[in-house]
Coordinates of N, CA and C in Angstrom, one line a residue:
X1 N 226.9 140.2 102.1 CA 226.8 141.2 101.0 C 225.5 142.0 101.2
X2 N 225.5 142.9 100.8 CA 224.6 144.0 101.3 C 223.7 143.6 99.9
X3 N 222.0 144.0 100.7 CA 220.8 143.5 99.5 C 220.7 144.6 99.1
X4 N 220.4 145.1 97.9 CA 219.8 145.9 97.0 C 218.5 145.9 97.6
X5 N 217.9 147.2 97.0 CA 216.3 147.3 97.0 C 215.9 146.6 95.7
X6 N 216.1 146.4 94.6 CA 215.5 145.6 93.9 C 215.8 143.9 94.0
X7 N 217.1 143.7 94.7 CA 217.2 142.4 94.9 C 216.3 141.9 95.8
X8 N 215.6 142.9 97.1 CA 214.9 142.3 98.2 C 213.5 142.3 97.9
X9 N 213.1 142.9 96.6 CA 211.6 142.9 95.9 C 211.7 142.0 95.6
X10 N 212.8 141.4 94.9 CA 212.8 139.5 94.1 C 212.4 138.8 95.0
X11 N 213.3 138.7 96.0 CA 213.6 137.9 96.8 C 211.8 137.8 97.6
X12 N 211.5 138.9 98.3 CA 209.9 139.3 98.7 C 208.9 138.7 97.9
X13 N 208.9 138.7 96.5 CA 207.8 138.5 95.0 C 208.4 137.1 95.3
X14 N 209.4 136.3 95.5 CA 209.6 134.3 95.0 C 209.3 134.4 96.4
X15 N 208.8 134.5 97.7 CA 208.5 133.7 98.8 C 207.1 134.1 98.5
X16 N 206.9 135.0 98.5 CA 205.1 135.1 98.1 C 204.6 134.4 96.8
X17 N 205.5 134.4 95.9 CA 205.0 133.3 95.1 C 204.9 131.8 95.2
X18 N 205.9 131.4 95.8 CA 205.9 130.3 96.7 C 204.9 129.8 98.3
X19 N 204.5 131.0 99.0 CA 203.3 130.5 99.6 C 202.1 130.7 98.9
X20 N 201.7 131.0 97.3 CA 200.4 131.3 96.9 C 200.5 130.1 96.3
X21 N 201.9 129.3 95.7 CA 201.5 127.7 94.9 C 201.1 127.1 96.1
X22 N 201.7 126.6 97.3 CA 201.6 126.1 97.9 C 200.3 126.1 98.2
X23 N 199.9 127.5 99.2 CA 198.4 127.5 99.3 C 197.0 126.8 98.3
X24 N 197.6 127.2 96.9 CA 196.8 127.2 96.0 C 196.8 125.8 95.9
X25 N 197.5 124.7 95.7 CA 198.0 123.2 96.1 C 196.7 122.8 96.8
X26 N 197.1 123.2 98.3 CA 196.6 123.3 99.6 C 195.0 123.0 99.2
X27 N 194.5 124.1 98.8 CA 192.9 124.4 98.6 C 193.0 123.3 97.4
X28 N 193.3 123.1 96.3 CA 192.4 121.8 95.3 C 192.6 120.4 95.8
X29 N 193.7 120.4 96.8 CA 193.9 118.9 97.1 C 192.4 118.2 97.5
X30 N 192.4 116.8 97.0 CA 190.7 116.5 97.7 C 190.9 116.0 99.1
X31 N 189.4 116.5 99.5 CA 189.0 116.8 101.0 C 187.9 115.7 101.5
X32 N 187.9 115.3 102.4 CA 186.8 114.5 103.1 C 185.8 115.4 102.6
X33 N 184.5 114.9 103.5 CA 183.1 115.4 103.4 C 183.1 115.5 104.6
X34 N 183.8 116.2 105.5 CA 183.6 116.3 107.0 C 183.3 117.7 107.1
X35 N 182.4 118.3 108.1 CA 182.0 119.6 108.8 C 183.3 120.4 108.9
X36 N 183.9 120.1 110.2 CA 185.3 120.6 110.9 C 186.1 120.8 109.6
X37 N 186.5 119.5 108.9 CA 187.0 120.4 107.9 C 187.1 121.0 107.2
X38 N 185.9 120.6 106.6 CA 185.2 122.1 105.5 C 185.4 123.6 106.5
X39 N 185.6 123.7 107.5 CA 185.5 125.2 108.6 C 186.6 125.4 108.3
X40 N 187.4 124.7 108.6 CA 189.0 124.5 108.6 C 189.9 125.1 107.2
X41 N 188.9 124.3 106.3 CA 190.2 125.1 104.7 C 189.2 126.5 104.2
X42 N 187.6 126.6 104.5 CA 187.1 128.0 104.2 C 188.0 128.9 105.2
X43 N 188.8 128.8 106.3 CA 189.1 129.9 106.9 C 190.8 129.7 106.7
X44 N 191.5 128.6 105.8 CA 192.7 129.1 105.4 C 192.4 129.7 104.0
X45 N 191.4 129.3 103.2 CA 191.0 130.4 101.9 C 190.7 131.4 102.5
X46 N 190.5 131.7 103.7 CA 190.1 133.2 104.1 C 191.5 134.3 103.8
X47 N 192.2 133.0 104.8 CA 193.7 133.6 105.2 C 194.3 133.8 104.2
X48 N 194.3 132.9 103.3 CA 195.2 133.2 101.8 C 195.2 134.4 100.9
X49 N 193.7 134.2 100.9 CA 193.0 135.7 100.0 C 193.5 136.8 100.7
X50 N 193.1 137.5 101.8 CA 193.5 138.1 102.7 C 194.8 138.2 103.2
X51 N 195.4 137.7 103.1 CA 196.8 137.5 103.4 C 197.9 137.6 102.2
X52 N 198.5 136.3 102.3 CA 199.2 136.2 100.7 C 198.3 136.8 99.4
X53 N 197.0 137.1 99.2 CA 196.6 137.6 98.2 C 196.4 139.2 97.9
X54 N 196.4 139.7 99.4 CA 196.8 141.2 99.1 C 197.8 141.7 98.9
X55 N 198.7 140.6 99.5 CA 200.2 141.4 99.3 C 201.2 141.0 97.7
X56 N 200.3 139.9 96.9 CA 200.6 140.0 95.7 C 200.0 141.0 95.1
X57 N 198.6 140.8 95.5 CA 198.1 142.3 94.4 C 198.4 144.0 94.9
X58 N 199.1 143.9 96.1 CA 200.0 145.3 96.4 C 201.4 145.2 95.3
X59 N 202.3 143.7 95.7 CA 202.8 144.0 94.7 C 202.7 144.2 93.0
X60 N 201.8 143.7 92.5 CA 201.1 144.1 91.1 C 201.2 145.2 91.3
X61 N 200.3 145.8 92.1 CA 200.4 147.6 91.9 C 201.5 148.1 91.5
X62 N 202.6 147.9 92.2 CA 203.4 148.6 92.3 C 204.5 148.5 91.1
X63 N 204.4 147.5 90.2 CA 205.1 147.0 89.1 C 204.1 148.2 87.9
X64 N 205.2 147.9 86.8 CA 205.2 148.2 85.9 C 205.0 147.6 84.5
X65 N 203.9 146.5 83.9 CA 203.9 145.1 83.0 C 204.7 145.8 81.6
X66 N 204.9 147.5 81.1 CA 205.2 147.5 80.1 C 207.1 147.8 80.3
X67 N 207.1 147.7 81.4 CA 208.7 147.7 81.3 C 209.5 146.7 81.2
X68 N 210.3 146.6 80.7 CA 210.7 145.1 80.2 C 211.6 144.4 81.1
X69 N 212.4 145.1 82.2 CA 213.0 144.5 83.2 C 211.9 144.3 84.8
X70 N 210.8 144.6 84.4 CA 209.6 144.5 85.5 C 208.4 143.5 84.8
X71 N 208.5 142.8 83.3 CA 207.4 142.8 83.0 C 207.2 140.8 83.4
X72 N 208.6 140.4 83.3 CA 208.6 138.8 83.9 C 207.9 138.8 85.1
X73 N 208.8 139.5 86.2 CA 208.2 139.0 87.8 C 206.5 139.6 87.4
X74 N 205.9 140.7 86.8 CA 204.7 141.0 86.9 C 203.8 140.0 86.6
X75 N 204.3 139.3 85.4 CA 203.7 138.1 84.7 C 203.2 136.9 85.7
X76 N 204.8 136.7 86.6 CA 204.0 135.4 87.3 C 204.0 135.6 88.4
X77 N 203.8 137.0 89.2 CA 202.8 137.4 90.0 C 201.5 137.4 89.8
X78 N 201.2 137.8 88.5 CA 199.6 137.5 88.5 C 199.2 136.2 88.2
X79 N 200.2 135.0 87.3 CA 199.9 134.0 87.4 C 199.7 133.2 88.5
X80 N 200.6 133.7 89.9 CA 200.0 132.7 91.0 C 199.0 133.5 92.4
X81 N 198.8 134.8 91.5 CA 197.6 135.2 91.9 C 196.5 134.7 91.6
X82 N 196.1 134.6 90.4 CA 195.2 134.2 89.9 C 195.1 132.4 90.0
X83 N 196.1 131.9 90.0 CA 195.9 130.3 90.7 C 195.6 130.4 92.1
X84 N 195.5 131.4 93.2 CA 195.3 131.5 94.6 C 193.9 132.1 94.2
X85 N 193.4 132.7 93.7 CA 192.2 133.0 93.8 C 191.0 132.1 92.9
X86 N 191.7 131.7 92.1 CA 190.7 130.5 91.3 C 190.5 129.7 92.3
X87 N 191.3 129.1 93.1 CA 191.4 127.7 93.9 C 190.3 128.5 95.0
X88 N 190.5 129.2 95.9 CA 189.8 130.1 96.8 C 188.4 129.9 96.2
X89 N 188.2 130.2 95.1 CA 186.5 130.5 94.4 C 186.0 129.0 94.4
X90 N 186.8 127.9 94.0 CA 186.5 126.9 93.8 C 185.9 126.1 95.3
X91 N 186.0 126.9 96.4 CA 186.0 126.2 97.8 C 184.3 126.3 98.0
X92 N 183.9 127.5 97.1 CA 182.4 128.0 97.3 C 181.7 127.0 96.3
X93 N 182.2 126.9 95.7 CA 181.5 126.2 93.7 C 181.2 125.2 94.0
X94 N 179.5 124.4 93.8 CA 179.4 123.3 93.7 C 179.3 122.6 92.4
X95 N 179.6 121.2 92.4 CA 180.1 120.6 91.6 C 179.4 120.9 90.1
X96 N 178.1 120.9 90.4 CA 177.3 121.7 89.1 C 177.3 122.7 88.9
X97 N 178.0 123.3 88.8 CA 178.1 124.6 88.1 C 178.6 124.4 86.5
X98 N 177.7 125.5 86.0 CA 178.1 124.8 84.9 C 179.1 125.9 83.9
X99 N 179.5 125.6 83.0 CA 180.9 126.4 82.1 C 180.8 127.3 81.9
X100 N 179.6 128.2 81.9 CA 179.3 129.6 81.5 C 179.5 130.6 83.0
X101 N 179.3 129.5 84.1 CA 179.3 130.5 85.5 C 180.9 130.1 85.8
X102 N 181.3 129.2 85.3 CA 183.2 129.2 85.6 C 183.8 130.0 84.7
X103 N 183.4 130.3 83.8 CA 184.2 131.1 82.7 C 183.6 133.0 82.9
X104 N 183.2 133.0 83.4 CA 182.4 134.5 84.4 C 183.3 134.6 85.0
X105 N 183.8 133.7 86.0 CA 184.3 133.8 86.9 C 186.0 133.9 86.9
X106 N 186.3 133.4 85.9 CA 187.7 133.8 85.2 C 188.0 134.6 84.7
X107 N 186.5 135.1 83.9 CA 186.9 136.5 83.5 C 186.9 137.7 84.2
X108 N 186.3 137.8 85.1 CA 186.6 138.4 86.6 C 187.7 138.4 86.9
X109 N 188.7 136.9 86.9 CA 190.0 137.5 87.6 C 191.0 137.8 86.3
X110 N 190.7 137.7 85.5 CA 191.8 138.1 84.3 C 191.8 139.5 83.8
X111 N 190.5 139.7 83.8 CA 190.1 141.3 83.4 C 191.4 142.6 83.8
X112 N 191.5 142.1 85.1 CA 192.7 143.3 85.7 C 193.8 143.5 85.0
X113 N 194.6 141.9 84.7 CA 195.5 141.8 84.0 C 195.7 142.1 82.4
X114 N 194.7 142.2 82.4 CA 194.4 142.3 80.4 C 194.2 143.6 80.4
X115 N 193.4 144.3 81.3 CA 193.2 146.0 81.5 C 195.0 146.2 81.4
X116 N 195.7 146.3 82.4 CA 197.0 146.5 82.7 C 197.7 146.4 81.5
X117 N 198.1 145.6 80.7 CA 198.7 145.1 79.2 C 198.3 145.3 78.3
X118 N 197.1 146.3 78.2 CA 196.3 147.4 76.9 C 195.8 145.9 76.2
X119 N 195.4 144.4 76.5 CA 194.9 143.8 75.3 C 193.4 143.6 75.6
X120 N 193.1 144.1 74.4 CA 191.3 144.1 74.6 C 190.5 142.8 74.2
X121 N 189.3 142.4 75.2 CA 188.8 141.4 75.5 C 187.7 141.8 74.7
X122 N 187.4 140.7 73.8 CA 186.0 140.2 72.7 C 185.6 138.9 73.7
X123 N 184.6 139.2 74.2 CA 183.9 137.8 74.9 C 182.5 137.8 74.6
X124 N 182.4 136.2 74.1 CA 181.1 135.4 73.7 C 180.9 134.5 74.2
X125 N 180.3 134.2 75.1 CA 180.0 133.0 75.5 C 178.2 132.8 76.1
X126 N 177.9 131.5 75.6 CA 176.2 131.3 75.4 C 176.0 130.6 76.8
X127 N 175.3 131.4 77.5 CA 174.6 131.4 78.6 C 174.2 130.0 78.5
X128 N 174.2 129.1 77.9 CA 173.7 127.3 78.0 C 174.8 126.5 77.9
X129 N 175.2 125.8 79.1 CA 176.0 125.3 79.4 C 175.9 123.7 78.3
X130 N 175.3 123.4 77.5 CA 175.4 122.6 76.3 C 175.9 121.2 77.1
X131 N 174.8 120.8 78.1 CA 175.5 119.9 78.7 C 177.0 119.2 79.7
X132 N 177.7 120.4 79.6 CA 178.7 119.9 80.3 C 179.4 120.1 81.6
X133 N 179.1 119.6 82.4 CA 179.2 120.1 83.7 C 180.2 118.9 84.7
X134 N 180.2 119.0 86.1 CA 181.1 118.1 87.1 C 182.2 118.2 86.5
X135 N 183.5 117.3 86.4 CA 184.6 116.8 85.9 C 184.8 117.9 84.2
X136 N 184.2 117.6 83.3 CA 184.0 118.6 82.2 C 184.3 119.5 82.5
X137 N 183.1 120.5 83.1 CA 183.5 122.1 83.4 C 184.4 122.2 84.2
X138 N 184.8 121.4 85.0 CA 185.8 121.9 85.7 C 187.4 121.7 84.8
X139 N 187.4 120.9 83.9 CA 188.8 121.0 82.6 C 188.5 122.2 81.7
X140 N 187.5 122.4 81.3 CA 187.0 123.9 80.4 C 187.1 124.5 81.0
X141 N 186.8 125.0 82.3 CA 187.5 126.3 82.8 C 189.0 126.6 83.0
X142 N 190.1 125.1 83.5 CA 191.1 125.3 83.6 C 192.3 125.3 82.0
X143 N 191.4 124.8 81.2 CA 192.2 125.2 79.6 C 191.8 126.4 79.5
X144 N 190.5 127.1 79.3 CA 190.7 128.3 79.5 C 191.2 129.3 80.2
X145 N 191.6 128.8 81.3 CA 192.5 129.6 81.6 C 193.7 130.0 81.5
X146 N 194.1 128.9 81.1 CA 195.7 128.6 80.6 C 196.1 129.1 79.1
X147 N 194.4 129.2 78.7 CA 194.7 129.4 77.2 C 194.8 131.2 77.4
X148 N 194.2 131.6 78.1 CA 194.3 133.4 78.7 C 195.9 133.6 79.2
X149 N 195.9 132.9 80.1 CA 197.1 133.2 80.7 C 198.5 132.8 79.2
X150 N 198.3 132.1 78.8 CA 199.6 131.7 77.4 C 199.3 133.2 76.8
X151 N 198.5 133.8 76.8 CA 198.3 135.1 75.9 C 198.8 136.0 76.5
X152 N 198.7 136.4 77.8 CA 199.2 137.3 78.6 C 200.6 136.9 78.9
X153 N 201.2 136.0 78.9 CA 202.5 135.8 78.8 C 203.7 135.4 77.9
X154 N 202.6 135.7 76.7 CA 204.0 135.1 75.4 C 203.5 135.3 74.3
X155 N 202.3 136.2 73.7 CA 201.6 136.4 73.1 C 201.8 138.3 72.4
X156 N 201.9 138.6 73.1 CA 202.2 140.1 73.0 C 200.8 140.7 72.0
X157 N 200.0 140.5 72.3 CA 198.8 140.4 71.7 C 198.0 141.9 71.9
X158 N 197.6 142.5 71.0 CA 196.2 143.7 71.5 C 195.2 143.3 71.8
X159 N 194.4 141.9 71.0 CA 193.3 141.6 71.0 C 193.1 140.3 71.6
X160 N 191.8 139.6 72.3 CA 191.8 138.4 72.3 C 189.9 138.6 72.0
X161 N 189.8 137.1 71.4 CA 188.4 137.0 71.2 C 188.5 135.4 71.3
X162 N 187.3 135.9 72.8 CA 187.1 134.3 73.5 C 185.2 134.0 73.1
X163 N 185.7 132.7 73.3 CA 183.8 132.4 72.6 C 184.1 130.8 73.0
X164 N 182.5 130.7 73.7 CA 181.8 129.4 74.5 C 180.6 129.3 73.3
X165 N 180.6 128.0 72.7 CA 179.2 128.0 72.7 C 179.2 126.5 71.8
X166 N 178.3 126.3 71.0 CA 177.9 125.0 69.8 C 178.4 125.2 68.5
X167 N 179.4 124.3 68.5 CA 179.5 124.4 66.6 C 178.4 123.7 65.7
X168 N 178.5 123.8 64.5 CA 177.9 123.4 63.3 C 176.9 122.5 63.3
X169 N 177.9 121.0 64.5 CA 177.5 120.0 64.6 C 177.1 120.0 66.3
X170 N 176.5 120.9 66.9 CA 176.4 120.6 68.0 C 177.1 120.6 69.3
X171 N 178.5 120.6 68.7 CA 179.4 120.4 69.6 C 179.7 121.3 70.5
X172 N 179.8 121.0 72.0 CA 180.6 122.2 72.6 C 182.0 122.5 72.5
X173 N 181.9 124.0 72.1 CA 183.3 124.9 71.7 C 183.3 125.9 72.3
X174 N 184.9 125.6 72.6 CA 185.8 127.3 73.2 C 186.9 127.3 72.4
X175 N 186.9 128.4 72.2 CA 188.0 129.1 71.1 C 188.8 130.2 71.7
X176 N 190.0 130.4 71.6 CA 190.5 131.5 72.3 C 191.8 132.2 71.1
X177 N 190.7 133.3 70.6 CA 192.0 134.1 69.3 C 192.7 134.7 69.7
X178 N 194.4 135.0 69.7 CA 194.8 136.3 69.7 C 195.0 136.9 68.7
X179 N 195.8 138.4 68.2 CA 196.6 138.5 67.1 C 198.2 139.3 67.5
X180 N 198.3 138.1 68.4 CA 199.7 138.5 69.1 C 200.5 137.4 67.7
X181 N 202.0 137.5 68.2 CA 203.4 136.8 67.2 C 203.5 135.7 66.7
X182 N 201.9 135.0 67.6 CA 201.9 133.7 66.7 C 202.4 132.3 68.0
X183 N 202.7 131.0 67.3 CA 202.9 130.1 68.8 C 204.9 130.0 68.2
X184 N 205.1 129.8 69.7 CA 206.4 129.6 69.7 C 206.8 128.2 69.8
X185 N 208.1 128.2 69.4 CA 208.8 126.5 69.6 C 208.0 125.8 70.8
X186 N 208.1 124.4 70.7 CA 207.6 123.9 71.6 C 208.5 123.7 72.6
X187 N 209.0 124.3 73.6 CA 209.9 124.2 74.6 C 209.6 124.5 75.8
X188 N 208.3 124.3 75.8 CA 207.7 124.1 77.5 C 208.0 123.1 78.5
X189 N 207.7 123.4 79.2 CA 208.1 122.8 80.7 C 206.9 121.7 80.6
X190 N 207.5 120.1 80.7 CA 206.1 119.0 81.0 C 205.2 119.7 81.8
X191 N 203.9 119.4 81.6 CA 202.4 119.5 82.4 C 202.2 120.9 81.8
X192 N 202.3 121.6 81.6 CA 202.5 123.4 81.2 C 202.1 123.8 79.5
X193 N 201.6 124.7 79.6 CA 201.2 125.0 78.1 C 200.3 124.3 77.7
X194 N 200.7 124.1 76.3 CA 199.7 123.7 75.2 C 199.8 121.9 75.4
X195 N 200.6 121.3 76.1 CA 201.3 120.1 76.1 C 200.1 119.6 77.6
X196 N 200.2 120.6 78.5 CA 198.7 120.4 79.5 C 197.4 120.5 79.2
X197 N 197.1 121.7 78.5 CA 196.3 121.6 78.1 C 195.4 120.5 77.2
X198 N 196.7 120.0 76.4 CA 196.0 118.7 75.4 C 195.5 117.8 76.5
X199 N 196.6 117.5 77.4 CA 196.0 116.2 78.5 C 194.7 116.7 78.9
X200 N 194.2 117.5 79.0 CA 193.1 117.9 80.0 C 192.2 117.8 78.7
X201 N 192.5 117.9 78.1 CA 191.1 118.0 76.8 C 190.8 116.2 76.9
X202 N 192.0 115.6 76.5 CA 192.0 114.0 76.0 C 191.2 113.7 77.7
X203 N 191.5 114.2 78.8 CA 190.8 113.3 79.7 C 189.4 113.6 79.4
X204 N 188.6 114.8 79.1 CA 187.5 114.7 79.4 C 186.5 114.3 77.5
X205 N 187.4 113.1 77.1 CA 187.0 112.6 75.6 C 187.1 114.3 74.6
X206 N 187.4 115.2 74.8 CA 187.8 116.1 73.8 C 188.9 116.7 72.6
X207 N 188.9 117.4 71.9 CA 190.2 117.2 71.1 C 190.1 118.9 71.1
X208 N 191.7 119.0 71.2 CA 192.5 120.2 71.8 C 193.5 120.7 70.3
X209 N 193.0 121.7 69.6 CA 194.0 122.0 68.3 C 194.5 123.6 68.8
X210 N 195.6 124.1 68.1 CA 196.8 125.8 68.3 C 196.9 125.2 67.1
X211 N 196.5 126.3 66.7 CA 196.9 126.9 65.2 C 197.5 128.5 64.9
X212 N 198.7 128.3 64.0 CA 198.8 129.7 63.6 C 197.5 130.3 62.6
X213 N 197.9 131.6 63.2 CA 197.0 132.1 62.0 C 197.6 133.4 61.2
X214 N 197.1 133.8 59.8 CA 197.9 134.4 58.8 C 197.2 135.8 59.2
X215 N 197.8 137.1 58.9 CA 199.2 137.2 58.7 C 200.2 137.2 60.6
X216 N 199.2 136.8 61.5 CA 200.0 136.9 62.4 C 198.3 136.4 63.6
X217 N 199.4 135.7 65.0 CA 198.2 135.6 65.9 C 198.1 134.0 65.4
X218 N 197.0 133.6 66.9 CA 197.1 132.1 67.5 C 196.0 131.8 67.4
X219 N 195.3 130.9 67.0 CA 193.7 130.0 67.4 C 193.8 128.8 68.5
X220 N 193.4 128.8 69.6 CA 193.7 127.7 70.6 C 191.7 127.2 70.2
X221 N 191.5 126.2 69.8 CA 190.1 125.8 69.8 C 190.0 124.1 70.4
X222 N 189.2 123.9 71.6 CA 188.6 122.8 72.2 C 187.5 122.0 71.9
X223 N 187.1 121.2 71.3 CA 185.7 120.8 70.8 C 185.8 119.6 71.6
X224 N 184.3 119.6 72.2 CA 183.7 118.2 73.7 C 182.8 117.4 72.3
X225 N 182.5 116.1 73.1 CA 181.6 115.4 72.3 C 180.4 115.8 73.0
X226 N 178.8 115.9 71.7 CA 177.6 116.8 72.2 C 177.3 115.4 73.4
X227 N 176.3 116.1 74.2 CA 175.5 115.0 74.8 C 176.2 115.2 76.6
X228 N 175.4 115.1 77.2 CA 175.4 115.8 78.7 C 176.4 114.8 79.5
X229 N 177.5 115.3 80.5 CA 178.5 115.0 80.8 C 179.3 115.4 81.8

């Protein structure tokens, strides 16, 4: 049967998205502490970026996010773009870094996508990492991301207002508002969503609340226990 031109963009967009999970897999799996290898996966992050990652962000270009029969594949093109390029950044990041230079750095790769979907970015976050770093920062950057990414894909949102810093009592908090439709049925896919995200809070002793809010629009808020970690 003869391919369409838009059947063989599908078809093009699910093998490229299929070698950016994989890659992106590839790069977080844990690694020895060997030379050779460390040479070895900086120069398949080379290849990925460079490779599979320009030819997703060619196809980005070329999509359309407000048309509604282009706006799915656009979605989780940039979703496993942005999982190929986090994992990529992560190969440089040493283990101390702390939540204010990972959350920089996310906002860097989200910015494109939130430009593209007209939703305007309110960001706050306090240059003091409030003790939380290693294992920690590295779950605070990936709920926040997931909490960005839920907005850009099911949220239909103008606004978001993201904020890092100490609540009342000390505590470290990330908050992520939209005033998109509000949260939907819980019918996510295990590990995914708000259902992952909780696990990732409970591993690092944190508590993970989604709240609606009135008259419309989401509160995703994370609070760590104070004290360096």
């Amino acid at each position: 049967m003869p391919c369409s031109a838009g059947r063989r963009r599908w078809l093009a967009a699910g093998a490229l998205l299929a070698a950016a999970l994989i890659g992106a897999r590839a790069l977080r799996a844990p690694r020895p502490e060997v030379d050779d290898d460390e040479a070895a996966l900086q120069r398949l992050a080379a290849d990925l970026h460079d490779g599979v990652g320009a030819r997703l962000g060619a196809l980005l270009a070329a999509l359309d996010p407000h048309d509604a029969a282009q706006r799915p594949l656009c979605l989780a093109l940039h979703d496993c773009l942005l999982e190929l390029q986090m994992a990529v950044d992560d190969i440089d990041v040493f283990d101390g870094e702390a939540v204010p230079e990972r959350l920089g750095r996310l906002r860097h790769r989200m910015q494109p996508a939130l430009d593209r979907l007209g939703i305007r970015l309110e960001w706050q976050v306090s240059p003091d990492g409030l003790g939380v770093g290693g294992v920690r920062a590295r779950e605070v950057g990936r709920i926040a991301q997931e909490a960005l990414s839920n907005v850009l894909r099911h949220a239909q949102a103008t606004k978001v207002a993201f904020r890092w810093g100490a609540d009342a009592r000390g505590r470290p908090t990330l908050q992520v508002v939209d005033d998109g439709v509000g949260l939907a049925p819980p019918a996510r896919a295990p590990g995914r969503g708000l259902a992952g995200m909780g696990r990732r809070a409970q591993r690092i002793g944190g508590e993970l609340q989604a709240m609606p809010l009135a008259p419309h629009g989401t509160a995703v808020l994370l609070r760590l226990p104070a004290g360096p970690g």
